[in-house]
Structures are given as C-alpha cells and as structure tokens.
Amino acid sequence: RSAMSLPVLAIRAQPGCAATVGAGAAAGLAVEPWPLFEIRPLAWPAPPPDAVNALLLGSANALRHGGPALAAYRGKPALCVGEATADAARAAGLDVAAIGSGGLQALLDTQPRLPPSLLRIAGEEHLPLASPPGVAILTRIAYRSVAAPLPPALAARLSGGAVVLLHSAAAAQHLAAECDRLAIPRAALALAALGPRIAAAAGSGWRALRWAQAPCEGALLALAAQMCHDPRETTL
C-alpha cells in the first residue's frame, strides 16, 4: 500500500467515535469509524449536594452515563475539560463555569479561583490529579470502557496498513494485544496518540508512533493528517 493512501481509523467508543469522524470531516480528513469499546455505567455513591460546590468533568461520558444521581447537582457550576463535555454539561442542567483545552490538570492550574469542594465524576481509567491548595477533589467512578475483539474486517483493514487514532491508554494496550494475537504486523501501523502516556502504553515496533502537541481532538487529527501522508518520516 502506498504511504499516500493510508486510511485513518478511529477505534474509540460511540458516540465519541462518530464525533471524531465528524471533526475529521470538518478538517478535511476522512476518518473511518471502527469502535472497539463500549461505555457501560457503574453505580456510584453520590455525595450530598450541599457537600459539593462544583463538578469537575473530564469527559461527556460522565454525563451520558452518570445516571439519575446527576439530577441532584443541577444548577451547580461545572468545570469541563473541553467543548463537547461543556455541551453535555449544559444539557444536563449544569452551569458551565470553565472550559479547558489541555486536560483537567491544566484546567485546574489555570483557574484564578476555585471552589473548595469539587466532585469529579470519572471513568474507571482516569489520570490522578494534583489538588490546588485549599481545594478538595472527591472522585466517583461512574462508568467503564469495555473492549471487544477485533472483527475480521478490521483485522484485514489493519493488515494492509493504516493510521490508528488512540484516545486512551486502554485503547493503545488493547490494540497492541489484539494485533499480536491475530498476527497483524505492528510495522504496518502508524499510531497517532492523544498524549505521551497513551503512546507509551502502545509499546514498540510500530511503523510510526507519535503523540499530539496538545491533548485535544484538533491536534490529534492534525497529527494524523501528517502521518497518513508519510508516516515513515514520523517514526520515533
């Protein structure tokens, strides 16, 4: 397969996968949706609303899968990792107080004033956060991502060469394990990761392995656009 014709594949769960495809189309990049994960809700103990000053949200999945307990926090401020999460927060009746562009830690570190008590509704796979002085972060796990085996059609697609978008360390690890299980050569695949921790989780031996300059969808898609033209130039 010519390096110029490498397809770009997204393997994240829906509806995020469709959102990535849409963002790619808006940027002039064709992205194929091959969701390999399903988001499943988990029961979580909701703290009393009067013990929570604001919500800290790192994914729209927290709002899609948070369940009926979320209703108790309607009207409270929400600090959101990005625009998609902010949209979901507004739809859930929250008052969006801040929107980040470089991850939750950067969002916390750049706020001039933070409320003393934050409720972080997160997925089972989440990064630890350093609490700013005087701020308590209470974390509740509201959902998990469940991986599925590679379907034969995707295995065949990957064997011919592709650029694969990696939005999480779990996705990187699962893709690597499935490629090894099905004898799909790692040297056929160029991986574009959302950040260095995610790239590291994929291991070595790939045709190319790079991470986005910023942990946001736009930067990841820009990287993929570069890599699908000639991934050999981007091998680390």
JSON list of C-alpha atoms in Angstrom, two decimals:
[
{"chain": "A", "resi": 1, "resn": "ARG", "atom": "CA", "xyz": [0.00, 0.00, 0.00]},
{"chain": "A", "resi": 2, "resn": "SER", "atom": "CA", "xyz": [1.28, 3.44, -0.87]},
{"chain": "A", "resi": 3, "resn": "ALA", "atom": "CA", "xyz": [2.08, 5.65, 2.11]},
{"chain": "A", "resi": 4, "resn": "MET", "atom": "CA", "xyz": [-0.02, 8.35, 0.48]},
{"chain": "A", "resi": 5, "resn": "SER", "atom": "CA", "xyz": [-3.15, 6.22, 0.73]},
{"chain": "A", "resi": 6, "resn": "LEU", "atom": "CA", "xyz": [-3.01, 5.07, 4.35]},
{"chain": "A", "resi": 7, "resn": "PRO", "atom": "CA", "xyz": [-6.53, 5.24, 5.83]},
{"chain": "A", "resi": 8, "resn": "VAL", "atom": "CA", "xyz": [-7.14, 6.86, 9.22]},
{"chain": "A", "resi": 9, "resn": "LEU", "atom": "CA", "xyz": [-9.14, 4.76, 11.69]},
{"chain": "A", "resi": 10, "resn": "ALA", "atom": "CA", "xyz": [-10.83, 5.68, 14.97]},
{"chain": "A", "resi": 11, "resn": "ILE", "atom": "CA", "xyz": [-11.42, 2.86, 17.47]},
{"chain": "A", "resi": 12, "resn": "ARG", "atom": "CA", "xyz": [-12.91, 4.77, 20.44]},
{"chain": "A", "resi": 13, "resn": "ALA", "atom": "CA", "xyz": [-16.39, 4.03, 21.78]},
{"chain": "A", "resi": 14, "resn": "GLN", "atom": "CA", "xyz": [-19.52, 5.62, 20.38]},
{"chain": "A", "resi": 15, "resn": "PRO", "atom": "CA", "xyz": [-20.70, 8.33, 20.32]},
{"chain": "A", "resi": 16, "resn": "GLY", "atom": "CA", "xyz": [-17.17, 9.67, 20.60]},
{"chain": "A", "resi": 17, "resn": "CYS", "atom": "CA", "xyz": [-16.13, 7.71, 17.52]},
{"chain": "A", "resi": 18, "resn": "ALA", "atom": "CA", "xyz": [-18.79, 9.43, 15.41]},
{"chain": "A", "resi": 19, "resn": "ALA", "atom": "CA", "xyz": [-17.72, 12.79, 16.85]},
{"chain": "A", "resi": 20, "resn": "THR", "atom": "CA", "xyz": [-14.13, 12.10, 15.78]},
{"chain": "A", "resi": 21, "resn": "VAL", "atom": "CA", "xyz": [-15.31, 11.20, 12.28]},
{"chain": "A", "resi": 22, "resn": "GLY", "atom": "CA", "xyz": [-17.29, 14.46, 12.13]},
{"chain": "A", "resi": 23, "resn": "ALA", "atom": "CA", "xyz": [-14.39, 16.55, 13.39]},
{"chain": "A", "resi": 24, "resn": "GLY", "atom": "CA", "xyz": [-12.13, 14.90, 10.84]},
{"chain": "A", "resi": 25, "resn": "ALA", "atom": "CA", "xyz": [-14.56, 15.64, 8.02]},
{"chain": "A", "resi": 26, "resn": "ALA", "atom": "CA", "xyz": [-14.74, 19.28, 9.11]},
{"chain": "A", "resi": 27, "resn": "ALA", "atom": "CA", "xyz": [-10.93, 19.42, 8.93]},
{"chain": "A", "resi": 28, "resn": "GLY", "atom": "CA", "xyz": [-10.81, 17.74, 5.53]},
{"chain": "A", "resi": 29, "resn": "LEU", "atom": "CA", "xyz": [-9.64, 14.37, 6.86]},
{"chain": "A", "resi": 30, "resn": "ALA", "atom": "CA", "xyz": [-11.56, 11.16, 6.17]},
{"chain": "A", "resi": 31, "resn": "VAL", "atom": "CA", "xyz": [-11.71, 9.02, 9.33]},
{"chain": "A", "resi": 32, "resn": "GLU", "atom": "CA", "xyz": [-13.18, 5.52, 9.34]},
{"chain": "A", "resi": 33, "resn": "PRO", "atom": "CA", "xyz": [-15.21, 4.56, 12.44]},
{"chain": "A", "resi": 34, "resn": "TRP", "atom": "CA", "xyz": [-14.30, 1.17, 13.92]},
{"chain": "A", "resi": 35, "resn": "PRO", "atom": "CA", "xyz": [-15.44, 1.42, 17.56]},
{"chain": "A", "resi": 36, "resn": "LEU", "atom": "CA", "xyz": [-13.80, -1.33, 19.64]},
{"chain": "A", "resi": 37, "resn": "PHE", "atom": "CA", "xyz": [-15.12, -0.19, 23.00]},
{"chain": "A", "resi": 38, "resn": "GLU", "atom": "CA", "xyz": [-18.45, 0.15, 24.73]},
{"chain": "A", "resi": 39, "resn": "ILE", "atom": "CA", "xyz": [-19.07, 2.52, 27.64]},
{"chain": "A", "resi": 40, "resn": "ARG", "atom": "CA", "xyz": [-21.05, 0.93, 30.47]},
{"chain": "A", "resi": 41, "resn": "PRO", "atom": "CA", "xyz": [-22.42, 2.77, 33.50]},
{"chain": "A", "resi": 42, "resn": "LEU", "atom": "CA", "xyz": [-21.44, 1.86, 37.05]},
{"chain": "A", "resi": 43, "resn": "ALA", "atom": "CA", "xyz": [-23.36, 2.52, 40.23]},
{"chain": "A", "resi": 44, "resn": "TRP", "atom": "CA", "xyz": [-21.70, 5.25, 42.26]},
{"chain": "A", "resi": 45, "resn": "PRO", "atom": "CA", "xyz": [-22.35, 6.70, 45.71]},
{"chain": "A", "resi": 46, "resn": "ALA", "atom": "CA", "xyz": [-23.41, 10.31, 45.22]},
{"chain": "A", "resi": 47, "resn": "PRO", "atom": "CA", "xyz": [-22.28, 12.70, 47.94]},
{"chain": "A", "resi": 48, "resn": "PRO", "atom": "CA", "xyz": [-24.87, 15.11, 49.35]},
{"chain": "A", "resi": 49, "resn": "PRO", "atom": "CA", "xyz": [-25.33, 18.08, 47.00]},
{"chain": "A", "resi": 50, "resn": "ASP", "atom": "CA", "xyz": [-24.64, 20.57, 49.79]},
{"chain": "A", "resi": 51, "resn": "ALA", "atom": "CA", "xyz": [-21.18, 18.99, 50.23]},
{"chain": "A", "resi": 52, "resn": "VAL", "atom": "CA", "xyz": [-20.27, 19.76, 46.61]},
{"chain": "A", "resi": 53, "resn": "ASN", "atom": "CA", "xyz": [-19.51, 23.27, 45.35]},
{"chain": "A", "resi": 54, "resn": "ALA", "atom": "CA", "xyz": [-18.89, 22.34, 41.71]},
{"chain": "A", "resi": 55, "resn": "LEU", "atom": "CA", "xyz": [-18.42, 19.40, 39.36]},
{"chain": "A", "resi": 56, "resn": "LEU", "atom": "CA", "xyz": [-15.16, 18.52, 37.61]},
{"chain": "A", "resi": 57, "resn": "LEU", "atom": "CA", "xyz": [-15.78, 16.71, 34.32]},
{"chain": "A", "resi": 58, "resn": "GLY", "atom": "CA", "xyz": [-13.13, 15.12, 32.11]},
{"chain": "A", "resi": 59, "resn": "SER", "atom": "CA", "xyz": [-15.48, 13.51, 29.59]},
{"chain": "A", "resi": 60, "resn": "ALA", "atom": "CA", "xyz": [-19.01, 13.82, 28.26]},
{"chain": "A", "resi": 61, "resn": "ASN", "atom": "CA", "xyz": [-19.32, 10.15, 29.23]},
{"chain": "A", "resi": 62, "resn": "ALA", "atom": "CA", "xyz": [-19.64, 11.27, 32.85]},
{"chain": "A", "resi": 63, "resn": "LEU", "atom": "CA", "xyz": [-22.89, 12.97, 31.88]},
{"chain": "A", "resi": 64, "resn": "ARG", "atom": "CA", "xyz": [-24.13, 10.33, 29.43]},
{"chain": "A", "resi": 65, "resn": "HIS", "atom": "CA", "xyz": [-23.65, 7.52, 31.94]},
{"chain": "A", "resi": 66, "resn": "GLY", "atom": "CA", "xyz": [-23.81, 9.26, 35.31]},
{"chain": "A", "resi": 67, "resn": "GLY", "atom": "CA", "xyz": [-27.38, 8.11, 35.83]},
{"chain": "A", "resi": 68, "resn": "PRO", "atom": "CA", "xyz": [-30.21, 9.66, 37.87]},
{"chain": "A", "resi": 69, "resn": "ALA", "atom": "CA", "xyz": [-27.87, 10.77, 40.67]},
{"chain": "A", "resi": 70, "resn": "LEU", "atom": "CA", "xyz": [-26.72, 13.64, 38.46]},
{"chain": "A", "resi": 71, "resn": "ALA", "atom": "CA", "xyz": [-30.08, 15.36, 38.82]},
{"chain": "A", "resi": 72, "resn": "ALA", "atom": "CA", "xyz": [-29.20, 16.28, 42.41]},
{"chain": "A", "resi": 73, "resn": "TYR", "atom": "CA", "xyz": [-26.46, 18.61, 41.12]},
{"chain": "A", "resi": 74, "resn": "ARG", "atom": "CA", "xyz": [-28.50, 20.57, 38.58]},
{"chain": "A", "resi": 75, "resn": "GLY", "atom": "CA", "xyz": [-27.65, 24.27, 38.65]},
{"chain": "A", "resi": 76, "resn": "LYS", "atom": "CA", "xyz": [-24.18, 23.73, 40.11]},
{"chain": "A", "resi": 77, "resn": "PRO", "atom": "CA", "xyz": [-21.08, 25.07, 38.33]},
{"chain": "A", "resi": 78, "resn": "ALA", "atom": "CA", "xyz": [-19.15, 22.63, 36.16]},
{"chain": "A", "resi": 79, "resn": "LEU", "atom": "CA", "xyz": [-15.50, 22.76, 35.15]},
{"chain": "A", "resi": 80, "resn": "CYS", "atom": "CA", "xyz": [-15.26, 20.92, 31.83]},
{"chain": "A", "resi": 81, "resn": "VAL", "atom": "CA", "xyz": [-12.23, 19.51, 30.02]},
{"chain": "A", "resi": 82, "resn": "GLY", "atom": "CA", "xyz": [-13.42, 20.69, 26.60]},
{"chain": "A", "resi": 83, "resn": "GLU", "atom": "CA", "xyz": [-16.27, 21.97, 24.45]},
{"chain": "A", "resi": 84, "resn": "ALA", "atom": "CA", "xyz": [-18.01, 18.61, 23.94]},
{"chain": "A", "resi": 85, "resn": "THR", "atom": "CA", "xyz": [-18.10, 17.99, 27.68]},
{"chain": "A", "resi": 86, "resn": "ALA", "atom": "CA", "xyz": [-19.37, 21.52, 28.25]},
{"chain": "A", "resi": 87, "resn": "ASP", "atom": "CA", "xyz": [-22.22, 20.97, 25.79]},
{"chain": "A", "resi": 88, "resn": "ALA", "atom": "CA", "xyz": [-23.21, 17.79, 27.63]},
{"chain": "A", "resi": 89, "resn": "ALA", "atom": "CA", "xyz": [-23.00, 19.61, 30.97]},
{"chain": "A", "resi": 90, "resn": "ARG", "atom": "CA", "xyz": [-25.35, 22.34, 29.80]},
{"chain": "A", "resi": 91, "resn": "ALA", "atom": "CA", "xyz": [-27.78, 19.72, 28.52]},
{"chain": "A", "resi": 92, "resn": "ALA", "atom": "CA", "xyz": [-27.70, 18.12, 31.98]},
{"chain": "A", "resi": 93, "resn": "GLY", "atom": "CA", "xyz": [-28.71, 21.41, 33.60]},
{"chain": "A", "resi": 94, "resn": "LEU", "atom": "CA", "xyz": [-25.28, 22.39, 34.91]},
{"chain": "A", "resi": 95, "resn": "ASP", "atom": "CA", "xyz": [-23.84, 25.90, 34.80]},
{"chain": "A", "resi": 96, "resn": "VAL", "atom": "CA", "xyz": [-20.56, 25.72, 32.83]},
{"chain": "A", "resi": 97, "resn": "ALA", "atom": "CA", "xyz": [-18.05, 27.84, 34.74]},
{"chain": "A", "resi": 98, "resn": "ALA", "atom": "CA", "xyz": [-14.86, 26.96, 32.86]},
{"chain": "A", "resi": 99, "resn": "ILE", "atom": "CA", "xyz": [-13.81, 25.10, 29.70]},
{"chain": "A", "resi": 100, "resn": "GLY", "atom": "CA", "xyz": [-10.28, 23.77, 29.30]},
{"chain": "A", "resi": 101, "resn": "SER", "atom": "CA", "xyz": [-8.20, 22.92, 26.26]},
{"chain": "A", "resi": 102, "resn": "GLY", "atom": "CA", "xyz": [-5.25, 20.94, 27.64]},
{"chain": "A", "resi": 103, "resn": "GLY", "atom": "CA", "xyz": [-6.58, 18.38, 30.12]},
{"chain": "A", "resi": 104, "resn": "LEU", "atom": "CA", "xyz": [-8.11, 18.60, 33.59]},
{"chain": "A", "resi": 105, "resn": "GLN", "atom": "CA", "xyz": [-4.86, 19.35, 35.43]},
{"chain": "A", "resi": 106, "resn": "ALA", "atom": "CA", "xyz": [-4.16, 22.32, 33.19]},
{"chain": "A", "resi": 107, "resn": "LEU", "atom": "CA", "xyz": [-7.74, 23.50, 33.70]},
{"chain": "A", "resi": 108, "resn": "LEU", "atom": "CA", "xyz": [-7.35, 23.38, 37.48]},
{"chain": "A", "resi": 109, "resn": "ASP", "atom": "CA", "xyz": [-3.95, 25.04, 37.41]},
{"chain": "A", "resi": 110, "resn": "THR", "atom": "CA", "xyz": [-5.13, 27.99, 35.32]},
{"chain": "A", "resi": 111, "resn": "GLN", "atom": "CA", "xyz": [-8.28, 28.91, 37.27]},
{"chain": "A", "resi": 112, "resn": "PRO", "atom": "CA", "xyz": [-7.81, 32.12, 39.26]},
{"chain": "A", "resi": 113, "resn": "ARG", "atom": "CA", "xyz": [-10.27, 30.97, 41.94]},
{"chain": "A", "resi": 114, "resn": "LEU", "atom": "CA", "xyz": [-11.64, 27.53, 42.61]},
{"chain": "A", "resi": 115, "resn": "PRO", "atom": "CA", "xyz": [-14.42, 26.43, 44.96]},
{"chain": "A", "resi": 116, "resn": "PRO", "atom": "CA", "xyz": [-13.23, 24.45, 47.99]},
{"chain": "A", "resi": 117, "resn": "SER", "atom": "CA", "xyz": [-15.03, 21.20, 47.12]},
{"chain": "A", "resi": 118, "resn": "LEU", "atom": "CA", "xyz": [-15.09, 19.58, 43.67]},
{"chain": "A", "resi": 119, "resn": "LEU", "atom": "CA", "xyz": [-16.89, 16.39, 42.71]},
{"chain": "A", "resi": 120, "resn": "ARG", "atom": "CA", "xyz": [-15.01, 14.63, 39.92]},
{"chain": "A", "resi": 121, "resn": "ILE", "atom": "CA", "xyz": [-17.20, 12.16, 38.02]},
{"chain": "A", "resi": 122, "resn": "ALA", "atom": "CA", "xyz": [-14.80, 9.96, 36.10]},
{"chain": "A", "resi": 123, "resn": "GLY", "atom": "CA", "xyz": [-14.34, 6.71, 34.25]},
{"chain": "A", "resi": 124, "resn": "GLU", "atom": "CA", "xyz": [-12.53, 3.67, 35.60]},
{"chain": "A", "resi": 125, "resn": "GLU", "atom": "CA", "xyz": [-9.46, 4.68, 33.58]},
{"chain": "A", "resi": 126, "resn": "HIS", "atom": "CA", "xyz": [-8.55, 8.21, 34.65]},
{"chain": "A", "resi": 127, "resn": "LEU", "atom": "CA", "xyz": [-5.47, 10.24, 35.43]},
{"chain": "A", "resi": 128, "resn": "PRO", "atom": "CA", "xyz": [-4.70, 11.28, 39.01]},
{"chain": "A", "resi": 129, "resn": "LEU", "atom": "CA", "xyz": [-4.94, 15.00, 39.65]},
{"chain": "A", "resi": 130, "resn": "ALA", "atom": "CA", "xyz": [-2.98, 17.25, 41.97]},
{"chain": "A", "resi": 131, "resn": "SER", "atom": "CA", "xyz": [-5.41, 19.29, 44.04]},
{"chain": "A", "resi": 132, "resn": "PRO", "atom": "CA", "xyz": [-4.63, 23.00, 44.17]},
{"chain": "A", "resi": 133, "resn": "PRO", "atom": "CA", "xyz": [-4.09, 24.35, 47.70]},
{"chain": "A", "resi": 134, "resn": "GLY", "atom": "CA", "xyz": [-7.33, 24.64, 49.65]},
{"chain": "A", "resi": 135, "resn": "VAL", "atom": "CA", "xyz": [-9.31, 22.51, 47.16]},
{"chain": "A", "resi": 136, "resn": "ALA", "atom": "CA", "xyz": [-10.66, 19.04, 47.94]},
{"chain": "A", "resi": 137, "resn": "ILE", "atom": "CA", "xyz": [-11.43, 16.75, 44.97]},
{"chain": "A", "resi": 138, "resn": "LEU", "atom": "CA", "xyz": [-13.86, 13.92, 45.63]},
{"chain": "A", "resi": 139, "resn": "THR", "atom": "CA", "xyz": [-13.73, 11.30, 42.84]},
{"chain": "A", "resi": 140, "resn": "ARG", "atom": "CA", "xyz": [-16.58, 8.99, 41.88]},
{"chain": "A", "resi": 141, "resn": "ILE", "atom": "CA", "xyz": [-16.29, 6.31, 39.17]},
{"chain": "A", "resi": 142, "resn": "ALA", "atom": "CA", "xyz": [-19.46, 6.34, 37.06]},
{"chain": "A", "resi": 143, "resn": "TYR", "atom": "CA", "xyz": [-18.55, 4.27, 34.00]},
{"chain": "A", "resi": 144, "resn": "ARG", "atom": "CA", "xyz": [-16.07, 1.87, 32.48]},
{"chain": "A", "resi": 145, "resn": "SER", "atom": "CA", "xyz": [-14.87, 1.18, 28.94]},
{"chain": "A", "resi": 146, "resn": "VAL", "atom": "CA", "xyz": [-15.22, -2.45, 27.83]},
{"chain": "A", "resi": 147, "resn": "ALA", "atom": "CA", "xyz": [-13.08, -3.68, 24.94]},
{"chain": "A", "resi": 148, "resn": "ALA", "atom": "CA", "xyz": [-14.24, -6.01, 22.16]},
{"chain": "A", "resi": 149, "resn": "PRO", "atom": "CA", "xyz": [-12.11, -8.31, 19.98]},
{"chain": "A", "resi": 150, "resn": "LEU", "atom": "CA", "xyz": [-11.06, -7.02, 16.57]},
{"chain": "A", "resi": 151, "resn": "PRO", "atom": "CA", "xyz": [-13.64, -8.08, 13.98]},
{"chain": "A", "resi": 152, "resn": "PRO", "atom": "CA", "xyz": [-12.21, -9.85, 10.90]},
{"chain": "A", "resi": 153, "resn": "ALA", "atom": "CA", "xyz": [-12.97, -6.91, 8.63]},
{"chain": "A", "resi": 154, "resn": "LEU", "atom": "CA", "xyz": [-10.96, -4.55, 10.84]},
{"chain": "A", "resi": 155, "resn": "ALA", "atom": "CA", "xyz": [-8.11, -7.03, 11.13]},
{"chain": "A", "resi": 156, "resn": "ALA", "atom": "CA", "xyz": [-7.92, -7.18, 7.35]},
{"chain": "A", "resi": 157, "resn": "ARG", "atom": "CA", "xyz": [-8.03, -3.38, 7.13]},
{"chain": "A", "resi": 158, "resn": "LEU", "atom": "CA", "xyz": [-5.18, -3.03, 9.60]},
{"chain": "A", "resi": 159, "resn": "SER", "atom": "CA", "xyz": [-3.04, -5.66, 7.91]},
{"chain": "A", "resi": 160, "resn": "GLY", "atom": "CA", "xyz": [-3.00, -3.52, 4.78]},
{"chain": "A", "resi": 161, "resn": "GLY", "atom": "CA", "xyz": [-1.59, -0.53, 6.68]},
{"chain": "A", "resi": 162, "resn": "ALA", "atom": "CA", "xyz": [-3.34, 2.32, 8.47]},
{"chain": "A", "resi": 163, "resn": "VAL", "atom": "CA", "xyz": [-3.02, 5.28, 10.81]},
{"chain": "A", "resi": 164, "resn": "VAL", "atom": "CA", "xyz": [-4.90, 4.47, 14.04]},
{"chain": "A", "resi": 165, "resn": "LEU", "atom": "CA", "xyz": [-6.08, 7.18, 16.43]},
{"chain": "A", "resi": 166, "resn": "LEU", "atom": "CA", "xyz": [-5.56, 6.38, 20.12]},
{"chain": "A", "resi": 167, "resn": "HIS", "atom": "CA", "xyz": [-7.66, 8.32, 22.62]},
{"chain": "A", "resi": 168, "resn": "SER", "atom": "CA", "xyz": [-6.74, 6.33, 25.74]},
{"chain": "A", "resi": 169, "resn": "ALA", "atom": "CA", "xyz": [-4.05, 4.11, 27.21]},
{"chain": "A", "resi": 170, "resn": "ALA", "atom": "CA", "xyz": [-6.59, 1.29, 27.37]},
{"chain": "A", "resi": 171, "resn": "ALA", "atom": "CA", "xyz": [-7.14, 1.60, 23.62]},
{"chain": "A", "resi": 172, "resn": "ALA", "atom": "CA", "xyz": [-3.40, 1.54, 22.98]},
{"chain": "A", "resi": 173, "resn": "GLN", "atom": "CA", "xyz": [-2.92, -1.59, 25.10]},
{"chain": "A", "resi": 174, "resn": "HIS", "atom": "CA", "xyz": [-5.93, -3.37, 23.60]},
{"chain": "A", "resi": 175, "resn": "LEU", "atom": "CA", "xyz": [-4.90, -2.60, 20.02]},
{"chain": "A", "resi": 176, "resn": "ALA", "atom": "CA", "xyz": [-1.38, -3.87, 20.67]},
{"chain": "A", "resi": 177, "resn": "ALA", "atom": "CA", "xyz": [-2.63, -7.08, 22.28]},
{"chain": "A", "resi": 178, "resn": "GLU", "atom": "CA", "xyz": [-5.14, -7.76, 19.51]},
{"chain": "A", "resi": 179, "resn": "CYS", "atom": "CA", "xyz": [-2.57, -7.14, 16.76]},
{"chain": "A", "resi": 180, "resn": "ASP", "atom": "CA", "xyz": [-0.21, -9.59, 18.43]},
{"chain": "A", "resi": 181, "resn": "ARG", "atom": "CA", "xyz": [-2.99, -12.16, 18.97]},
{"chain": "A", "resi": 182, "resn": "LEU", "atom": "CA", "xyz": [-4.07, -12.01, 15.32]},
{"chain": "A", "resi": 183, "resn": "ALA", "atom": "CA", "xyz": [-0.52, -11.74, 13.92]},
{"chain": "A", "resi": 184, "resn": "ILE", "atom": "CA", "xyz": [-1.18, -8.30, 12.43]},
{"chain": "A", "resi": 185, "resn": "PRO", "atom": "CA", "xyz": [2.31, -6.84, 11.87]},
{"chain": "A", "resi": 186, "resn": "ARG", "atom": "CA", "xyz": [2.93, -3.79, 14.03]},
{"chain": "A", "resi": 187, "resn": "ALA", "atom": "CA", "xyz": [5.18, -2.46, 11.28]},
{"chain": "A", "resi": 188, "resn": "ALA", "atom": "CA", "xyz": [2.07, -1.97, 9.12]},
{"chain": "A", "resi": 189, "resn": "LEU", "atom": "CA", "xyz": [0.51, 0.54, 11.51]},
{"chain": "A", "resi": 190, "resn": "ALA", "atom": "CA", "xyz": [1.21, 4.17, 12.34]},
{"chain": "A", "resi": 191, "resn": "LEU", "atom": "CA", "xyz": [-0.25, 5.24, 15.70]},
{"chain": "A", "resi": 192, "resn": "ALA", "atom": "CA", "xyz": [-1.37, 8.77, 16.50]},
{"chain": "A", "resi": 193, "resn": "ALA", "atom": "CA", "xyz": [-1.91, 9.14, 20.25]},
{"chain": "A", "resi": 194, "resn": "LEU", "atom": "CA", "xyz": [-3.61, 11.90, 22.23]},
{"chain": "A", "resi": 195, "resn": "GLY", "atom": "CA", "xyz": [-0.63, 12.18, 24.59]},
{"chain": "A", "resi": 196, "resn": "PRO", "atom": "CA", "xyz": [2.73, 10.64, 25.57]},
{"chain": "A", "resi": 197, "resn": "ARG", "atom": "CA", "xyz": [1.29, 8.37, 28.28]},
{"chain": "A", "resi": 198, "resn": "ILE", "atom": "CA", "xyz": [-1.08, 6.87, 25.71]},
{"chain": "A", "resi": 199, "resn": "ALA", "atom": "CA", "xyz": [1.73, 6.42, 23.19]},
{"chain": "A", "resi": 200, "resn": "ALA", "atom": "CA", "xyz": [3.89, 4.66, 25.79]},
{"chain": "A", "resi": 201, "resn": "ALA", "atom": "CA", "xyz": [1.05, 2.21, 26.51]},
{"chain": "A", "resi": 202, "resn": "ALA", "atom": "CA", "xyz": [1.18, 1.00, 22.89]},
{"chain": "A", "resi": 203, "resn": "GLY", "atom": "CA", "xyz": [4.72, -0.37, 23.21]},
{"chain": "A", "resi": 204, "resn": "SER", "atom": "CA", "xyz": [7.20, -0.51, 20.36]},
{"chain": "A", "resi": 205, "resn": "GLY", "atom": "CA", "xyz": [7.67, -1.95, 16.89]},
{"chain": "A", "resi": 206, "resn": "TRP", "atom": "CA", "xyz": [5.12, 0.19, 15.06]},
{"chain": "A", "resi": 207, "resn": "ARG", "atom": "CA", "xyz": [5.61, 1.75, 11.65]},
{"chain": "A", "resi": 208, "resn": "ALA", "atom": "CA", "xyz": [5.36, 5.10, 13.45]},
{"chain": "A", "resi": 209, "resn": "LEU", "atom": "CA", "xyz": [4.32, 6.26, 16.91]},
{"chain": "A", "resi": 210, "resn": "ARG", "atom": "CA", "xyz": [3.69, 9.90, 17.74]},
{"chain": "A", "resi": 211, "resn": "TRP", "atom": "CA", "xyz": [1.52, 11.94, 20.05]},
{"chain": "A", "resi": 212, "resn": "ALA", "atom": "CA", "xyz": [-0.39, 15.17, 19.55]},
{"chain": "A", "resi": 213, "resn": "GLN", "atom": "CA", "xyz": [1.14, 18.52, 20.52]},
{"chain": "A", "resi": 214, "resn": "ALA", "atom": "CA", "xyz": [-1.87, 19.16, 22.77]},
{"chain": "A", "resi": 215, "resn": "PRO", "atom": "CA", "xyz": [-4.34, 16.68, 24.32]},
{"chain": "A", "resi": 216, "resn": "CYS", "atom": "CA", "xyz": [-7.28, 17.73, 22.16]},
{"chain": "A", "resi": 217, "resn": "GLU", "atom": "CA", "xyz": [-9.10, 16.31, 19.16]},
{"chain": "A", "resi": 218, "resn": "GLY", "atom": "CA", "xyz": [-7.95, 19.03, 16.77]},
{"chain": "A", "resi": 219, "resn": "ALA", "atom": "CA", "xyz": [-4.28, 18.43, 17.49]},
{"chain": "A", "resi": 220, "resn": "LEU", "atom": "CA", "xyz": [-4.73, 14.66, 17.19]},
{"chain": "A", "resi": 221, "resn": "LEU", "atom": "CA", "xyz": [-6.43, 14.96, 13.81]},
{"chain": "A", "resi": 222, "resn": "ALA", "atom": "CA", "xyz": [-3.75, 17.37, 12.57]},
{"chain": "A", "resi": 223, "resn": "LEU", "atom": "CA", "xyz": [-1.10, 14.81, 13.55]},
{"chain": "A", "resi": 224, "resn": "ALA", "atom": "CA", "xyz": [-2.98, 12.02, 11.79]},
{"chain": "A", "resi": 225, "resn": "ALA", "atom": "CA", "xyz": [-3.23, 14.13, 8.64]},
{"chain": "A", "resi": 226, "resn": "GLN", "atom": "CA", "xyz": [0.57, 14.46, 8.64]},
{"chain": "A", "resi": 227, "resn": "MET", "atom": "CA", "xyz": [1.15, 10.79, 9.35]},
{"chain": "A", "resi": 228, "resn": "CYS", "atom": "CA", "xyz": [-1.17, 9.43, 6.68]},
{"chain": "A", "resi": 229, "resn": "HIS", "atom": "CA", "xyz": [0.82, 11.29, 4.02]},
{"chain": "A", "resi": 230, "resn": "ASP", "atom": "CA", "xyz": [4.14, 9.76, 5.01]},
{"chain": "A", "resi": 231, "resn": "PRO", "atom": "CA", "xyz": [4.34, 8.02, 8.38]},
{"chain": "A", "resi": 232, "resn": "ARG", "atom": "CA", "xyz": [7.91, 6.89, 7.72]},
{"chain": "A", "resi": 233, "resn": "GLU", "atom": "CA", "xyz": [9.09, 10.44, 8.39]},
{"chain": "A", "resi": 234, "resn": "THR", "atom": "CA", "xyz": [7.49, 10.44, 11.84]},
{"chain": "A", "resi": 235, "resn": "THR", "atom": "CA", "xyz": [8.90, 7.24, 13.34]},
{"chain": "A", "resi": 236, "resn": "LEU", "atom": "CA", "xyz": [10.38, 7.88, 16.79]}
]
